[in-house]
Amino acid sequence: MDLQLVQFLIKQAGVDKRTGDLYGNRDLLNIARNMARGIKGVENVYTQHQPLLFQTMESITKGRLRDVEYPFIGNHFQRIKPQDVVIFVVGGTTYEEARAVALHNASNSGTRFILGGSVVLNSKR
C-alpha cells in the first residue's frame, strides 16, 4: 500500500479526529428503558440486537450524520443523499454487521452500502 495514502487517511480520520462514543454516555435509566422496550414481544432476543453500524447507516440515509464525528473529503455544503457508501472497518467487521448491511440494502433502494474490513471477526479470533 502507498505510504502517502495511509498517512493521508490518518490525517483525515485518525484518532485525533474521532469524537464518537460507542456507548453514548447514557445514564443507567436510559439503558434499562431501551432494553425493556426492545425485548417486549421478541421470542429470540439475539436476533433483535442492532449493531452500532446500523444506527450509523440510518443516520447516513436520513442525512443526520455528524461531520465532526465522521469527517469526509469534498464539498461540505453539498447535502445530496449518497447513492453508494463504502464502509471499511479497520480491525475487522462481524457477521452481525454484514447481516445489518444486507438487510438495510434489501429494504432501502436509495442508498447502497458496501461493507469491507481488514478481517472478518468470529468467536475463534
PDB file of C-alpha atoms in Angstrom:
ATOM      1  CA  MET A   1       0.000   0.000   0.000  1.00  0.00           C
ATOM      2  CA  ASP A   2       1.169   3.500  -0.739  1.00  0.00           C
ATOM      3  CA  LEU A   3       2.563   5.081   2.438  1.00  0.00           C
ATOM      4  CA  GLN A   4       1.309   8.548   1.469  1.00  0.00           C
ATOM      5  CA  LEU A   5      -2.252   7.234   1.201  1.00  0.00           C
ATOM      6  CA  VAL A   6      -2.079   5.727   4.704  1.00  0.00           C
ATOM      7  CA  GLN A   7      -0.671   8.968   6.118  1.00  0.00           C
ATOM      8  CA  PHE A   8      -3.418  10.943   4.369  1.00  0.00           C
ATOM      9  CA  LEU A   9      -6.140   8.689   5.809  1.00  0.00           C
ATOM     10  CA  ILE A  10      -4.693   9.002   9.313  1.00  0.00           C
ATOM     11  CA  LYS A  11      -4.580  12.787   8.929  1.00  0.00           C
ATOM     12  CA  GLN A  12      -8.219  12.942   7.767  1.00  0.00           C
ATOM     13  CA  ALA A  13      -9.803  10.357  10.083  1.00  0.00           C
ATOM     14  CA  GLY A  14      -7.212   9.391  12.670  1.00  0.00           C
ATOM     15  CA  VAL A  15      -7.719   9.028  16.394  1.00  0.00           C
ATOM     16  CA  ASP A  16      -7.449  12.790  16.971  1.00  0.00           C
ATOM     17  CA  LYS A  17     -10.376  13.367  14.551  1.00  0.00           C
ATOM     18  CA  ARG A  18     -12.753  10.774  16.013  1.00  0.00           C
ATOM     19  CA  THR A  19     -15.148  12.039  18.640  1.00  0.00           C
ATOM     20  CA  GLY A  20     -17.842   9.356  18.663  1.00  0.00           C
ATOM     21  CA  ASP A  21     -18.698   7.440  21.787  1.00  0.00           C
ATOM     22  CA  LEU A  22     -19.712   3.810  21.324  1.00  0.00           C
ATOM     23  CA  TYR A  23     -21.973   3.812  24.366  1.00  0.00           C
ATOM     24  CA  GLY A  24     -23.234   7.370  24.049  1.00  0.00           C
ATOM     25  CA  ASN A  25     -22.574   8.269  27.707  1.00  0.00           C
ATOM     26  CA  ARG A  26     -26.167   7.384  28.515  1.00  0.00           C
ATOM     27  CA  ASP A  27     -27.250   7.018  32.081  1.00  0.00           C
ATOM     28  CA  LEU A  28     -28.357   3.708  33.577  1.00  0.00           C
ATOM     29  CA  LEU A  29     -32.058   4.622  33.457  1.00  0.00           C
ATOM     30  CA  ASN A  30     -32.000   5.208  29.670  1.00  0.00           C
ATOM     31  CA  ILE A  31     -30.112   1.965  29.073  1.00  0.00           C
ATOM     32  CA  ALA A  32     -32.620  -0.036  31.135  1.00  0.00           C
ATOM     33  CA  ARG A  33     -35.581   1.684  29.433  1.00  0.00           C
ATOM     34  CA  ASN A  34     -34.223   0.884  25.952  1.00  0.00           C
ATOM     35  CA  MET A  35     -33.534  -2.734  26.910  1.00  0.00           C
ATOM     36  CA  ALA A  36     -37.054  -3.220  28.275  1.00  0.00           C
ATOM     37  CA  ARG A  37     -38.595  -1.597  25.194  1.00  0.00           C
ATOM     38  CA  GLY A  38     -36.525  -3.749  22.826  1.00  0.00           C
ATOM     39  CA  ILE A  39     -37.275  -7.117  24.444  1.00  0.00           C
ATOM     40  CA  LYS A  40     -41.086  -6.857  24.526  1.00  0.00           C
ATOM     41  CA  GLY A  41     -42.728  -9.349  22.173  1.00  0.00           C
ATOM     42  CA  VAL A  42     -39.469 -10.826  20.886  1.00  0.00           C
ATOM     43  CA  GLU A  43     -39.032 -14.583  21.038  1.00  0.00           C
ATOM     44  CA  ASN A  44     -35.315 -14.607  20.248  1.00  0.00           C
ATOM     45  CA  VAL A  45     -33.515 -11.705  21.918  1.00  0.00           C
ATOM     46  CA  TYR A  46     -30.303 -12.433  19.978  1.00  0.00           C
ATOM     47  CA  THR A  47     -31.837 -11.559  16.608  1.00  0.00           C
ATOM     48  CA  GLN A  48     -33.328  -8.264  17.780  1.00  0.00           C
ATOM     49  CA  HIS A  49     -29.955  -6.631  18.558  1.00  0.00           C
ATOM     50  CA  GLN A  50     -28.799  -3.964  16.106  1.00  0.00           C
ATOM     51  CA  PRO A  51     -25.065  -3.129  15.927  1.00  0.00           C
ATOM     52  CA  LEU A  52     -23.879   0.483  16.097  1.00  0.00           C
ATOM     53  CA  LEU A  53     -23.173   0.268  12.363  1.00  0.00           C
ATOM     54  CA  PHE A  54     -26.939   0.006  11.732  1.00  0.00           C
ATOM     55  CA  GLN A  55     -27.548   3.321  13.517  1.00  0.00           C
ATOM     56  CA  THR A  56     -24.735   4.904  11.514  1.00  0.00           C
ATOM     57  CA  MET A  57     -26.273   3.702   8.236  1.00  0.00           C
ATOM     58  CA  GLU A  58     -29.665   5.096   9.313  1.00  0.00           C
ATOM     59  CA  SER A  59     -28.013   8.452  10.031  1.00  0.00           C
ATOM     60  CA  ILE A  60     -26.419   8.458   6.573  1.00  0.00           C
ATOM     61  CA  THR A  61     -29.675   7.696   4.776  1.00  0.00           C
ATOM     62  CA  LYS A  62     -31.555  10.352   6.762  1.00  0.00           C
ATOM     63  CA  GLY A  63     -28.797  12.960   6.288  1.00  0.00           C
ATOM     64  CA  ARG A  64     -28.113  13.250  10.024  1.00  0.00           C
ATOM     65  CA  LEU A  65     -24.502  12.057  10.123  1.00  0.00           C
ATOM     66  CA  ARG A  66     -22.399  14.495  12.116  1.00  0.00           C
ATOM     67  CA  ASP A  67     -19.446  15.892  10.160  1.00  0.00           C
ATOM     68  CA  VAL A  68     -17.453  16.296  13.375  1.00  0.00           C
ATOM     69  CA  GLU A  69     -17.636  12.568  14.172  1.00  0.00           C
ATOM     70  CA  TYR A  70     -17.361  11.348  10.563  1.00  0.00           C
ATOM     71  CA  PRO A  71     -15.143  13.700   8.555  1.00  0.00           C
ATOM     72  CA  PHE A  72     -15.245  13.442   4.786  1.00  0.00           C
ATOM     73  CA  ILE A  73     -13.442  14.880   1.797  1.00  0.00           C
ATOM     74  CA  GLY A  74     -15.230  17.040  -0.704  1.00  0.00           C
ATOM     75  CA  ASN A  75     -17.850  19.765  -0.727  1.00  0.00           C
ATOM     76  CA  HIS A  76     -19.172  20.077   2.839  1.00  0.00           C
ATOM     77  CA  PHE A  77     -22.142  22.160   1.692  1.00  0.00           C
ATOM     78  CA  GLN A  78     -23.430  19.652  -0.826  1.00  0.00           C
ATOM     79  CA  ARG A  79     -26.245  17.852   1.023  1.00  0.00           C
ATOM     80  CA  ILE A  80     -27.434  15.339  -1.554  1.00  0.00           C
ATOM     81  CA  LYS A  81     -28.307  11.818  -0.482  1.00  0.00           C
ATOM     82  CA  PRO A  82     -25.417   9.463  -1.305  1.00  0.00           C
ATOM     83  CA  GLN A  83     -26.163   6.558  -3.634  1.00  0.00           C
ATOM     84  CA  ASP A  84     -23.179   4.331  -2.807  1.00  0.00           C
ATOM     85  CA  VAL A  85     -21.400   4.303   0.559  1.00  0.00           C
ATOM     86  CA  VAL A  86     -18.310   2.218   1.273  1.00  0.00           C
ATOM     87  CA  ILE A  87     -17.806   1.304   4.931  1.00  0.00           C
ATOM     88  CA  PHE A  88     -14.388  -0.121   5.784  1.00  0.00           C
ATOM     89  CA  VAL A  89     -13.697  -1.219   9.351  1.00  0.00           C
ATOM     90  CA  VAL A  90     -10.020  -1.308  10.239  1.00  0.00           C
ATOM     91  CA  GLY A  91      -9.574  -4.110  12.751  1.00  0.00           C
ATOM     92  CA  GLY A  92     -12.372  -6.210  11.358  1.00  0.00           C
ATOM     93  CA  THR A  93     -16.091  -6.491  10.923  1.00  0.00           C
ATOM     94  CA  THR A  94     -18.531  -9.061  12.258  1.00  0.00           C
ATOM     95  CA  TYR A  95     -21.114 -11.316  10.676  1.00  0.00           C
ATOM     96  CA  GLU A  96     -23.774  -9.344  12.552  1.00  0.00           C
ATOM     97  CA  GLU A  97     -22.619  -6.131  10.865  1.00  0.00           C
ATOM     98  CA  ALA A  98     -22.620  -7.860   7.463  1.00  0.00           C
ATOM     99  CA  ARG A  99     -26.187  -9.038   8.139  1.00  0.00           C
ATOM    100  CA  ALA A 100     -27.242  -5.498   9.097  1.00  0.00           C
ATOM    101  CA  VAL A 101     -25.793  -4.128   5.846  1.00  0.00           C
ATOM    102  CA  ALA A 102     -27.525  -6.828   3.785  1.00  0.00           C
ATOM    103  CA  LEU A 103     -30.890  -6.202   5.472  1.00  0.00           C
ATOM    104  CA  HIS A 104     -30.513  -2.456   5.075  1.00  0.00           C
ATOM    105  CA  ASN A 105     -29.655  -2.799   1.382  1.00  0.00           C
ATOM    106  CA  ALA A 106     -32.662  -5.076   0.838  1.00  0.00           C
ATOM    107  CA  SER A 107     -35.086  -2.661   2.489  1.00  0.00           C
ATOM    108  CA  ASN A 108     -33.794   0.679   1.131  1.00  0.00           C
ATOM    109  CA  SER A 109     -33.491   1.355  -2.567  1.00  0.00           C
ATOM    110  CA  GLY A 110     -31.989   4.856  -2.272  1.00  0.00           C
ATOM    111  CA  THR A 111     -28.587   4.203  -0.723  1.00  0.00           C
ATOM    112  CA  ARG A 112     -26.459   1.103  -1.200  1.00  0.00           C
ATOM    113  CA  PHE A 113     -23.854   0.207   1.420  1.00  0.00           C
ATOM    114  CA  ILE A 114     -20.744  -1.857   0.742  1.00  0.00           C
ATOM    115  CA  LEU A 115     -19.027  -3.327   3.803  1.00  0.00           C
ATOM    116  CA  GLY A 116     -15.357  -4.183   3.968  1.00  0.00           C
ATOM    117  CA  GLY A 117     -12.864  -4.824   6.696  1.00  0.00           C
ATOM    118  CA  SER A 118      -9.333  -5.930   7.349  1.00  0.00           C
ATOM    119  CA  VAL A 119     -10.674  -9.269   8.669  1.00  0.00           C
ATOM    120  CA  VAL A 120     -13.981 -10.963   9.439  1.00  0.00           C
ATOM    121  CA  LEU A 121     -14.194 -11.449  13.184  1.00  0.00           C
ATOM    122  CA  ASN A 122     -15.804 -14.529  14.709  1.00  0.00           C
ATOM    123  CA  SER A 123     -15.789 -16.352  18.029  1.00  0.00           C
ATOM    124  CA  LYS A 124     -12.495 -18.100  17.234  1.00  0.00           C
ATOM    125  CA  ARG A 125     -10.457 -14.894  16.806  1.00  0.00           C
TER     126      ARG A 125
END
